[in-house]
Amino acid sequence: MIGDIHQRVTHSSVASLAFFSHSAYVASFEPRDVSHALSDSNWVNSIHELENFERNHVWDLLEPPPNCRPIGTKWDEDGMVVRNKVRLVAQGFCQKDGIDYEETFAPQIDVKSAFLNGFIEEEVYVRQTTGFESARFPDRVYKLRKALYGLKQAPRAWYARLKSFLLKSGFVMGSVDKTLFLLSRGCDTLIVQIYVDDIIFGGSSHVLVSSFAEQMSREFEMSPMDELQFFLGLQIKQGPEGTFVHQAKYTRDILKKFDMGDSKPMTTPMSTNTALNTNEDGEAVDQKEFRGMIGSLLYLTATRPDIQFAVCLCARYQASPRTSHRQAVKRIFRYLKFTPELGLWYSSGSSLSPSGFSDADHAGCRIDRKSIFGTSQLLGTSLIFWSSRKQGGVAFSTTEAEYIAAASCCSQLLWMKATLSDFGLRFGKIPLLVDSTSAISVAKNPVLHFRTKHIDVRFHFLRDHYEKGDIDLVHVVSTNQLADIFTKLLEFGAFVRLRGELGVTGWRCVDNALIKGEIESQWTGLIALRWTGGPPMDRR
């Protein structure tokens, strides 16, 4: 039964998602340790917000039981002092599997104040906060009733609490995506997607949406943030004609971060003459900086499929980056300088018919001769999923490379089909467009099966799902293969054409559509909910 508290003093001008409500206490210095912080009344006033833990029954002060080994505490701080804030963080790395926690899985990633609202089943003890020990019982320890930041079971505890509340409220959880919840009331539907303490939702009835917002605010003290405009780093513009998702601000930020703001713009992310290899004789560059550039670009691919292939190509050389690799990455930044405001356009007039494209470049990797394959999955004209990656093994032929690529695309289409069924959408055969007639023949014609014994059995589920009628393999000419942009470097004309067909455009191009008229939409705009600081009502 091991527990530990890690106190973190943070300061930011942005409202925190902390468990307790905040007041602004501005200090004149950065504390170097706990004693230094306690010498300033502003930091002390901020720290006293910890009393909310007792008021809201987060823990109980008890005599330490036998075998209890609570660990010490420390302070941490960074950044510019604008507001003094305190957060208690459990050092979960000290927990032992099977003793301090049983399961840790939760379909969330970000870890913030929402975790303080999940009840835990295991016995976890934490030492009293340094400088704020009980005068009467200085040797006692806290037994946690609710999760703290850093506990390994905290994500699961929070998810269980929120899921229980939504299910009791009449929602149905998605059969595939466990963070998706749906509520039906007659002909109206409300859709809720959760990501830790960030929740987005929309529905076909303004009344249903307003009712849900009020219900969540009462239970968890969350407040609506009007229509969704910013979510998980993505900027979102909504209008009657569609929705535009982009990362223009993030793009400008990373250009500035890596001193590329004044660089010469380029019209494509990588030249067709680029031929990267390990270049072991080349001059080594700062690995930390190179990896930072790659990581920043990978996050940008969430709305920029046009740089997916180039970024993934450069990412293969992170172990030992050379000057040539850094120059290739800088070329991508120069392209972003030319196209900072590009993003994905989702038209409200698009159909909801799913389709997929798959393509492969046989032996495309110059180092190990493995094939590069790309896939894209769409709903009507709206791009939903895309990928660019290197195949795990060396393909003996173009047919094999294309067949494996199609199998990967088929897997994603089946996931889409299952997810869409939660929305009440049913589909028969989903078209999968491949530009290799031989790969299609292998899947369709049993006579050719004897030629595919060398292909891993796991990829033959493509054939099975074709025979079941889940997908329909359709030939597409290479010039219309949308996934081609994810497999190789293209000339400017072909690159721009495919980029546009994937729905990548600039917000200025769609701005008129977004503000055109006051057209009443069938669905209300997406709304965002965010934690405001107060605890939920305790209805355990």
PDB file of C-alpha atoms in Angstrom, residues 4 77 88 94 102 109 142 186 194 199 240 251 293 307 309 316 340 365 396 410 418 424 436 461 463 507 524 533:
ATOM      1  CA  ASP A   4       3.164   9.414  -2.656  1.00  0.00           C
ATOM      2  CA  GLU A  77       7.671  25.087 -10.869  1.00  0.00           C
ATOM      3  CA  LEU A  88      -1.007  17.686  -6.035  1.00  0.00           C
ATOM      4  CA  CYS A  94       6.170   4.122  -7.150  1.00  0.00           C
ATOM      5  CA  GLU A 102      -5.231  -3.687 -10.544  1.00  0.00           C
ATOM      6  CA  ILE A 109      -4.723  10.068 -22.933  1.00  0.00           C
ATOM      7  CA  TYR A 142      -3.880  10.358   4.083  1.00  0.00           C
ATOM      8  CA  GLY A 186     -37.811  10.278 -30.462  1.00  0.00           C
ATOM      9  CA  ILE A 194     -15.168  12.600 -24.497  1.00  0.00           C
ATOM     10  CA  ILE A 199     -16.125  16.956 -24.126  1.00  0.00           C
ATOM     11  CA  PRO A 240     -24.026  26.162 -42.470  1.00  0.00           C
ATOM     12  CA  THR A 251       1.992  26.213 -37.827  1.00  0.00           C
ATOM     13  CA  MET A 293      11.233  19.217 -35.432  1.00  0.00           C
ATOM     14  CA  ILE A 307       2.940  16.602 -45.510  1.00  0.00           C
ATOM     15  CA  PHE A 309       4.657  11.255 -46.606  1.00  0.00           C
ATOM     16  CA  ARG A 316      13.172   7.303 -40.257  1.00  0.00           C
ATOM     17  CA  PRO A 340       0.356  28.090 -43.267  1.00  0.00           C
ATOM     18  CA  CYS A 365      12.633   2.467 -49.212  1.00  0.00           C
ATOM     19  CA  PHE A 396       8.527  -9.965 -53.693  1.00  0.00           C
ATOM     20  CA  CYS A 410      -9.788  -2.960 -45.700  1.00  0.00           C
ATOM     21  CA  ALA A 418     -18.668  -0.801 -37.361  1.00  0.00           C
ATOM     22  CA  GLY A 424     -27.643   3.926 -37.195  1.00  0.00           C
ATOM     23  CA  SER A 436      -3.365  -2.694 -59.413  1.00  0.00           C
ATOM     24  CA  PHE A 461      -8.610 -11.561 -44.707  1.00  0.00           C
ATOM     25  CA  ARG A 463     -10.070 -11.989 -49.743  1.00  0.00           C
ATOM     26  CA  TRP A 507      -9.540  28.908 -44.779  1.00  0.00           C
ATOM     27  CA  THR A 524     -26.760  22.323 -33.901  1.00  0.00           C
ATOM     28  CA  GLY A 533     -12.492  23.695 -11.179  1.00  0.00           C
TER      29      GLY A 533
END
